Tab-separated table of C-alpha atoms in Angstrom:
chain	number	residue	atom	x	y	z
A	1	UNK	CA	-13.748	6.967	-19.372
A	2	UNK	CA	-13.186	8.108	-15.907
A	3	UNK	CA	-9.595	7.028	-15.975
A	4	UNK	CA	-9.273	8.358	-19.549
A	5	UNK	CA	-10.055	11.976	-18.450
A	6	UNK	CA	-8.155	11.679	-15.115
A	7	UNK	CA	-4.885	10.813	-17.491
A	8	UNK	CA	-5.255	14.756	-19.399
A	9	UNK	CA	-4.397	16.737	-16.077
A	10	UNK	CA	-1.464	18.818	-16.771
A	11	UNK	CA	-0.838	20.575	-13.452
A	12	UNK	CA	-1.113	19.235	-9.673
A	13	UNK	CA	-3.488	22.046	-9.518
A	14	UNK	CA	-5.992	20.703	-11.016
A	15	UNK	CA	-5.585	17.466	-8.416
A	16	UNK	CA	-5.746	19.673	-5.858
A	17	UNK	CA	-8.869	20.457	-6.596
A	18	UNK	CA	-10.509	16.755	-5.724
A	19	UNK	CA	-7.928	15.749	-3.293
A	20	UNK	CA	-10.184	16.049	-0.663
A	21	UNK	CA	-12.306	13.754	-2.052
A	22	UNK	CA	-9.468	11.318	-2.148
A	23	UNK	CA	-8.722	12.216	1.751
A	24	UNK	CA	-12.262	11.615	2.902
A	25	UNK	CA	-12.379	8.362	0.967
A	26	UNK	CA	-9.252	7.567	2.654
A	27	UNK	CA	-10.904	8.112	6.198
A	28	UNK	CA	-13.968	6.251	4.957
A	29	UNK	CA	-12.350	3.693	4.038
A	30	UNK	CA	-10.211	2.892	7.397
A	31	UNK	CA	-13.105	3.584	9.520
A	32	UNK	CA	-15.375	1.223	7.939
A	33	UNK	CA	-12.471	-1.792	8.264
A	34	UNK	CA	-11.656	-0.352	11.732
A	35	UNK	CA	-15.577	-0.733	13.150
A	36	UNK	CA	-16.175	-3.373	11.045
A	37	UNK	CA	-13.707	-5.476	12.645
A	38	UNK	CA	-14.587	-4.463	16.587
A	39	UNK	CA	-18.034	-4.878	16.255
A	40	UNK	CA	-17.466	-8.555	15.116
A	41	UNK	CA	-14.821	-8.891	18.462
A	42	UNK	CA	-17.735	-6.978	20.193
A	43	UNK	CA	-20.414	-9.661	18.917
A	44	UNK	CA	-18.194	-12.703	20.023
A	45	UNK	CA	-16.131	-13.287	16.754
A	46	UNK	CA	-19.514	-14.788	15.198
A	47	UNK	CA	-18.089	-15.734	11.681
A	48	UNK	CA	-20.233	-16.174	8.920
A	49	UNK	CA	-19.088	-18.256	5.375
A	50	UNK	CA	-21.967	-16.757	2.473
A	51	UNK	CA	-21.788	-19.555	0.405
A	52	UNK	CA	-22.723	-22.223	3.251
A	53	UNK	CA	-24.904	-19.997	5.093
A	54	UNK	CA	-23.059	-21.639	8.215
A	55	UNK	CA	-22.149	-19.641	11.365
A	56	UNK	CA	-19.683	-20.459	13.806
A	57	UNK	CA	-19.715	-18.931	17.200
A	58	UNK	CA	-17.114	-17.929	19.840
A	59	UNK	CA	-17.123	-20.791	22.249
A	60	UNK	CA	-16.062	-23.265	19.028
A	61	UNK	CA	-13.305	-20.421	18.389
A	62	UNK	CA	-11.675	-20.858	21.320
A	63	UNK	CA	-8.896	-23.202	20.070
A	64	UNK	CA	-8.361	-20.512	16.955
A	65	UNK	CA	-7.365	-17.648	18.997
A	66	UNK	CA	-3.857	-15.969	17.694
A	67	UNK	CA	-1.066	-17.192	18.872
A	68	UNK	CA	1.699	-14.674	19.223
A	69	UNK	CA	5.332	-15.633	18.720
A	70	UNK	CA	8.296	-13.426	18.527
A	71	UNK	CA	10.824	-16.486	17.842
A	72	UNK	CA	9.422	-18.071	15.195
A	73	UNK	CA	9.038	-16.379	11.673
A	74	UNK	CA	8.776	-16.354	8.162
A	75	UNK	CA	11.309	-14.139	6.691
A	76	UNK	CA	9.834	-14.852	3.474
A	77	UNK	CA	6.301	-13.708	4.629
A	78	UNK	CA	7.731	-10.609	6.305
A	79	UNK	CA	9.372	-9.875	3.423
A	80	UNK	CA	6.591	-9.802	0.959
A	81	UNK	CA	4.409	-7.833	4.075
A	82	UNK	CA	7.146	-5.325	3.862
A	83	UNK	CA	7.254	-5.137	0.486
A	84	UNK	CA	3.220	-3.944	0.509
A	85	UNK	CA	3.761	-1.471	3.663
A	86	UNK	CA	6.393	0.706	1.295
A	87	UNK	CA	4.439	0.696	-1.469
A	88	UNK	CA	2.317	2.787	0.652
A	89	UNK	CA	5.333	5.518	0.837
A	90	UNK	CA	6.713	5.409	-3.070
A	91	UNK	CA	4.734	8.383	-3.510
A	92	UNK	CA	7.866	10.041	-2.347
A	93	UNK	CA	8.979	9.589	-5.998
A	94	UNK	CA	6.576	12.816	-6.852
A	95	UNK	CA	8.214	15.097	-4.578
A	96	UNK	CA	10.382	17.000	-6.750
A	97	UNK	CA	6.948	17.697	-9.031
A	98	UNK	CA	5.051	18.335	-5.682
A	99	UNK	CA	7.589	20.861	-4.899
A	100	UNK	CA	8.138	22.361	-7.814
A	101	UNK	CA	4.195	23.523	-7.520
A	102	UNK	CA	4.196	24.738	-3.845
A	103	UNK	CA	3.785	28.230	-3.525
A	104	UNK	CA	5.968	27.841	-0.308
A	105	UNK	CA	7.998	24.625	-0.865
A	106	UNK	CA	10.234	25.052	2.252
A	107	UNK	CA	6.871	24.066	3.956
A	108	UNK	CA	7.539	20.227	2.020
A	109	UNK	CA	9.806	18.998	4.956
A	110	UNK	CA	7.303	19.099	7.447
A	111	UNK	CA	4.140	18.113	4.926
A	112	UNK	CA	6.011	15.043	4.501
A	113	UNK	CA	6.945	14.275	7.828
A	114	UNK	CA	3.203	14.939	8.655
A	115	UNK	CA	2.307	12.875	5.659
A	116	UNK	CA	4.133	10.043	6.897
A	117	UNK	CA	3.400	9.637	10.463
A	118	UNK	CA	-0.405	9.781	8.950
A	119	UNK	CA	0.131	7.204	6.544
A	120	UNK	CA	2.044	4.713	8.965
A	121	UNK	CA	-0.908	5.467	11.962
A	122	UNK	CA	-3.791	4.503	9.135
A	123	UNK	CA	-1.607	1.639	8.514
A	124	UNK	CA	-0.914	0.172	11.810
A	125	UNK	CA	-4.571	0.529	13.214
A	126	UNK	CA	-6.075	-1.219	10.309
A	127	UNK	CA	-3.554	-4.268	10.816
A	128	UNK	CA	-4.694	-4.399	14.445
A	129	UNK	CA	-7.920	-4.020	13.760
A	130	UNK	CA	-8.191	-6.505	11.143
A	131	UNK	CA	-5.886	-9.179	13.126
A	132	UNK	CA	-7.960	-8.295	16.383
A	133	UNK	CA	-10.916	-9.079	14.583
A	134	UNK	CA	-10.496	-12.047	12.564
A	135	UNK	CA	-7.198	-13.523	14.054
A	136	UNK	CA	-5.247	-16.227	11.619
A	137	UNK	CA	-7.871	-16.613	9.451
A	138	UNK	CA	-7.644	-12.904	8.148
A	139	UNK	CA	-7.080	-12.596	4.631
A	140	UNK	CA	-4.384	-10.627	2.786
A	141	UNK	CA	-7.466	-8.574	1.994
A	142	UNK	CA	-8.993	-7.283	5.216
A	143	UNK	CA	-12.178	-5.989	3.086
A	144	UNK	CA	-12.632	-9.616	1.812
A	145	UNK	CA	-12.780	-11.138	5.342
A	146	UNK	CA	-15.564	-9.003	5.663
A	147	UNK	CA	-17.388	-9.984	2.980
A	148	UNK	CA	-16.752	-13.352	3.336
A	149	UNK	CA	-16.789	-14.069	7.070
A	150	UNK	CA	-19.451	-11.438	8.024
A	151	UNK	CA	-22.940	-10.966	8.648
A	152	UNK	CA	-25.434	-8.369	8.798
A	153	UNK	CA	-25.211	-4.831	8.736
A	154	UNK	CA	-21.041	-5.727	9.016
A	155	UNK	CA	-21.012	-6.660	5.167
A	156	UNK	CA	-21.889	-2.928	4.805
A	157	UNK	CA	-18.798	-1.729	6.211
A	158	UNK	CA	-17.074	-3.734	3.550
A	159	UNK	CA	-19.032	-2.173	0.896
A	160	UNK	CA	-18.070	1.070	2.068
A	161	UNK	CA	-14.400	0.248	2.524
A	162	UNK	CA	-14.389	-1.220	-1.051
A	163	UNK	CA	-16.204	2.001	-2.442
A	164	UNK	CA	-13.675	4.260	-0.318
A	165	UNK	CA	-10.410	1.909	-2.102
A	166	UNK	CA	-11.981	2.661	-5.697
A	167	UNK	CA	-12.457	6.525	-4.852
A	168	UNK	CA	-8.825	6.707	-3.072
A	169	UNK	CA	-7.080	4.995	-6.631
A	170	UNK	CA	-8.734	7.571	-8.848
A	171	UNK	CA	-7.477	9.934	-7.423
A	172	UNK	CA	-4.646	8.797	-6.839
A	173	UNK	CA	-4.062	7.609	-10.205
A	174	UNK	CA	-3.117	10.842	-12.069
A	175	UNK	CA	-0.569	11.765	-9.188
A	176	UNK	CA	1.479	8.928	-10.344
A	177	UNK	CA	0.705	8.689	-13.923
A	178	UNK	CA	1.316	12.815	-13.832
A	179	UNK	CA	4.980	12.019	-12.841
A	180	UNK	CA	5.740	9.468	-15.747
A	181	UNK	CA	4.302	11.588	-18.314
A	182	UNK	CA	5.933	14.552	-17.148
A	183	UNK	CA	9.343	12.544	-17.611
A	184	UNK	CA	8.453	11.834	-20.816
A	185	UNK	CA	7.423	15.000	-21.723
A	186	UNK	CA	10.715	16.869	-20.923
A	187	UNK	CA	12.595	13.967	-23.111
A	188	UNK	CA	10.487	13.933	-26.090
A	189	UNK	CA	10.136	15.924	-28.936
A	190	UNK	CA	7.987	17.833	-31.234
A	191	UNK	CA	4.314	18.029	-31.013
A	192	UNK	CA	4.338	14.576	-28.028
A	193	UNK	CA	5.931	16.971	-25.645
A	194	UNK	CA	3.350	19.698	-25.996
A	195	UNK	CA	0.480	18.982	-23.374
A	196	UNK	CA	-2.992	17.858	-24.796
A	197	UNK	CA	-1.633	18.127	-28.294
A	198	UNK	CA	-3.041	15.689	-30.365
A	199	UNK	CA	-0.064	13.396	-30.490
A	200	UNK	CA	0.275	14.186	-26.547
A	201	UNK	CA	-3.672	13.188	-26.120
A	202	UNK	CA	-2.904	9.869	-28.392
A	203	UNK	CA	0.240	8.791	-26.186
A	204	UNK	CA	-1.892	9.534	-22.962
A	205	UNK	CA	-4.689	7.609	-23.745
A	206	UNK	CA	-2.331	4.671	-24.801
A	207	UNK	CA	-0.964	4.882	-21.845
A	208	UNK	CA	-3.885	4.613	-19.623
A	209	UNK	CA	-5.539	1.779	-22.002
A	210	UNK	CA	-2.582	-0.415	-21.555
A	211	UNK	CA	-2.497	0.120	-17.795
A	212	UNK	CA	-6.211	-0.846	-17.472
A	213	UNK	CA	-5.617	-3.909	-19.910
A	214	UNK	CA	-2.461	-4.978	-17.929
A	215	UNK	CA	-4.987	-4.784	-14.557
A	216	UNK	CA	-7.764	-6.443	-15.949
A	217	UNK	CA	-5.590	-9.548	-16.631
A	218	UNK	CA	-4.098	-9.779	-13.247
A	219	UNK	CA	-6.603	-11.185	-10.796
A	220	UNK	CA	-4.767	-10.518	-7.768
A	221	UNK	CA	-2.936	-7.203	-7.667
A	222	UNK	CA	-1.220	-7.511	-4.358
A	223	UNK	CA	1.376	-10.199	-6.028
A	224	UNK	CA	2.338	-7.766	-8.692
A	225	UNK	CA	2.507	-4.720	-6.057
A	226	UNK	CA	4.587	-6.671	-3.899
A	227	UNK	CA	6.957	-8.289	-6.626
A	228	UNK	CA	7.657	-4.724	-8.084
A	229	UNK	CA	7.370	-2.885	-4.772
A	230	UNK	CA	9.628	-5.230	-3.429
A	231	UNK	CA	12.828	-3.480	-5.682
A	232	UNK	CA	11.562	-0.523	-7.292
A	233	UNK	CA	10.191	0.382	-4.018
A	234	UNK	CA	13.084	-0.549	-1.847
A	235	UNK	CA	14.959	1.714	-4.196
A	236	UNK	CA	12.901	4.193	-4.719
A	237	UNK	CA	11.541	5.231	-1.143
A	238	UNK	CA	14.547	3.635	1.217
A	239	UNK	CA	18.066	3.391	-0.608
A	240	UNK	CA	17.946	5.862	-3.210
A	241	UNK	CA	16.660	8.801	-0.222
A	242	UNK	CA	18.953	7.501	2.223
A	243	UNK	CA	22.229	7.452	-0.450
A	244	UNK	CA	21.402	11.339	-1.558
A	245	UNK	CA	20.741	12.524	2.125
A	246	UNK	CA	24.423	11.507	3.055
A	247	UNK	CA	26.011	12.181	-0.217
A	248	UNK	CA	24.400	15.453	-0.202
A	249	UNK	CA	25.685	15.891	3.305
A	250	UNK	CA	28.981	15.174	2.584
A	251	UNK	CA	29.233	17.760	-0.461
A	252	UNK	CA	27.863	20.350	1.668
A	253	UNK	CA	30.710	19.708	4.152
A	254	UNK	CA	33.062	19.611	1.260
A	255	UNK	CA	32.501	22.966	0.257
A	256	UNK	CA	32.192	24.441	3.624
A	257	UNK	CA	28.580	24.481	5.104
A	258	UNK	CA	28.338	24.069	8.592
A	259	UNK	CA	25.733	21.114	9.454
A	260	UNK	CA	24.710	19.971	12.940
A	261	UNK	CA	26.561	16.746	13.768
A	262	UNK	CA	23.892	13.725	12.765
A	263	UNK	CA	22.507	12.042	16.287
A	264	UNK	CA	23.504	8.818	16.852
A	265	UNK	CA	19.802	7.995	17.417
A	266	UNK	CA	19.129	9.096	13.550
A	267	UNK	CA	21.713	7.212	11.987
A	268	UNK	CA	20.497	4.003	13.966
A	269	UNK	CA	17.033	4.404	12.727
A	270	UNK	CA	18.287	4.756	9.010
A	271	UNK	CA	19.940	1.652	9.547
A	272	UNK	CA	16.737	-0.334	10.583
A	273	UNK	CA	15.016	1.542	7.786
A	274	UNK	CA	17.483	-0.177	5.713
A	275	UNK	CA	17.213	-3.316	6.939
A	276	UNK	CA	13.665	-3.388	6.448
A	277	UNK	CA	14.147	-2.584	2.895
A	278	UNK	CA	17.108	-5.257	2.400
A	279	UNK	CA	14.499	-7.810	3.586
A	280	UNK	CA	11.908	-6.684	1.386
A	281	UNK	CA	13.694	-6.808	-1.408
A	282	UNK	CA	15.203	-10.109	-1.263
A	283	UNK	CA	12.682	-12.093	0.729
A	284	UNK	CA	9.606	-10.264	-0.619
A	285	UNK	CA	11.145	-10.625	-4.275
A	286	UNK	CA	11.431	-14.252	-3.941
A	287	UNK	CA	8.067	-15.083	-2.167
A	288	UNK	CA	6.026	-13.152	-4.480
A	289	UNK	CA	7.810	-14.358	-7.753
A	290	UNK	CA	7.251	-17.970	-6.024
A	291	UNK	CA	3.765	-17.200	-5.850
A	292	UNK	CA	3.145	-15.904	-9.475
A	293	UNK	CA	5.056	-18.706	-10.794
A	294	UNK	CA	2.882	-21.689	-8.841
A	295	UNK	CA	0.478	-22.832	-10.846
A	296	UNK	CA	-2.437	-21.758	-8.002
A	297	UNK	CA	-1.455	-19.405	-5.593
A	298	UNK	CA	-2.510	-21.128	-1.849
A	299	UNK	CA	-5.642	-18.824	-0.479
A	300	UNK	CA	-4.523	-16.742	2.291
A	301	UNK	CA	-6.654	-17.469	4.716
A	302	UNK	CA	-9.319	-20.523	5.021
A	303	UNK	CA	-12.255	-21.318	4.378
A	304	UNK	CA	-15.096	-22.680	6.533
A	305	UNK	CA	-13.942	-25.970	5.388
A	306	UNK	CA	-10.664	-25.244	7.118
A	307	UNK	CA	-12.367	-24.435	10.170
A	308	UNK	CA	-14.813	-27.544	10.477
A	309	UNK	CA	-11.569	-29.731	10.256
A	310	UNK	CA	-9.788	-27.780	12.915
A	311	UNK	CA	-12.550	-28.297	15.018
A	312	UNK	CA	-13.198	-31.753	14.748
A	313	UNK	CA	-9.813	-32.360	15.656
């Protein structure tokens, strides 16, 4: 029902008004991985399996500490990692609706440069947190290495990070689906492009039924994010932006406008940018459709079982 009525707003204004509901689950949600994770590095890494009831202890952990390597990687992996991190940014697909709502959109420039260092900060802390705290064995699933491999008042922090995920999709559910309707809106006619008509109210709630029944039959979301993320989201928040900004540039020129000459130390970072999204792409795209088409996906991270064998080697 919930997502139901969140798939009738019409306006961003009426988002606005519980966006900072979505914002404080956002910070609820870091925090709680964030202290989670250093109060078990605090506690000497004291892991805990639930379904064993076994504990091990940091002097058996010694031999699992992380070992870092800058020589030896898996494109592949980095790939499908990458693919994840931009879904994170293909909000920039709303812009044009976002500014077509500001009452001041020259003020989007530096919203979304704000918006962006905040999102990549949130992002790296968590991954440091979450490696610092549970080293290899972290799952792709920080929260669920805290329910699984915690004790204590630490499997709290997990329910709150879990509670603050659920509160930070709702809301940001009808930003996205807001876009795709409106698309549809402007090409369709009669009464399904009037808003909340009852053929418009009928298409909506379609909508949103077939997006719950398509999530409901995918156990593990992150494989579909990062398959589709991998292109759409390449395209959509890397090539596409970068293609108009110098097109754009160059028509400008073309007709006269005087622009400031483009530093060298700009150009080189939108080539790393693209990079990054070139490897997504490919290597992300084929790991993840590797891993949907296995018959059982490998678990991410292992088990206590895993550990006891480590050990007793």
């Amino acid at each position: 029902p919930i997502i139901l009525l969140l798939s009738m707003i019409v306006n961003l204004k009426q988002l606005a008004k519980v966006a900072p509901v979505g914002t404080a689950a956002v910070f609820a949600q870091c925090a709680a991985i964030c202290i989670g994770c250093l109060v078990i590095t605090v506690n000497g890494k004291v892991l805990y399996e639930a379904t064993t009831k076994q504990v091990i202890t940091s002097p058996q952990l010694e031999a699992l500490k992380p070992k870092l390597s800058f020589m030896i990687f898996d494109l592949f992996q980095i790939g499908s990692a990458l693919s994840v991190f931009v879904f994170g940014f293909d909000g920039i697909v709303n812009l044009p609706s976002i500014r077509g709502q500001m009452s001041d959109p020259s003020q989007l420039p530096t919203a979304l440069r704000t918006g962006f260092f905040i999102v990549a900060g949130f992002c790296i802390v968590v991954m440091m947190c979450g490696y610092w705290g549970f080293g290899n064995w972290v799952k792709d699933n920080v929260i669920t290495s805290m329910a699984k491999f915690a004790q204590g008042f630490i499997c709290l922090f997990s329910v709150v990070a879990s509670v603050g995920v659920t509160i930070n999709l709702l809301i940001s559910y009808p930003l996205i689906f807001f876009t795709v309707v409106s698309f549809f809106e402007s090409v369709a006619k009669g009464s399904l492009a009037v808003p909340l008509s009852k053929a418009n109210i009928a298409c909506r709630a379609a909508m949103a039924v077939f997006l719950i029944v398509v999530g409901l039959l995918f156990e593990s979301p992150k494989d579909v994010i990062s398959l589709v993320s991998a292109i759409f989201g390449s395209c959509l928040s890397i090539f596409f932006p970068l293609a108009l900004f110098y097109k754009l540039r160059a028509q400008a020129k073309s007709i006269g406008h005087n622009l400031d000459v483009l530093p060298t130390w700009r150009m080189v970072a939108h080539g790393g940018v693209a990079l990054c999204g070139a490897i997504a792409m490919l290597f992300g795209f084929i790991n993840e459709l590797q891993n949907m088409m296995a018959e059982k996906k490998p678990d991410s991270g292992p088990n206590i079982a895993d550990l006891k064998k480590l050990l007793e080697s």
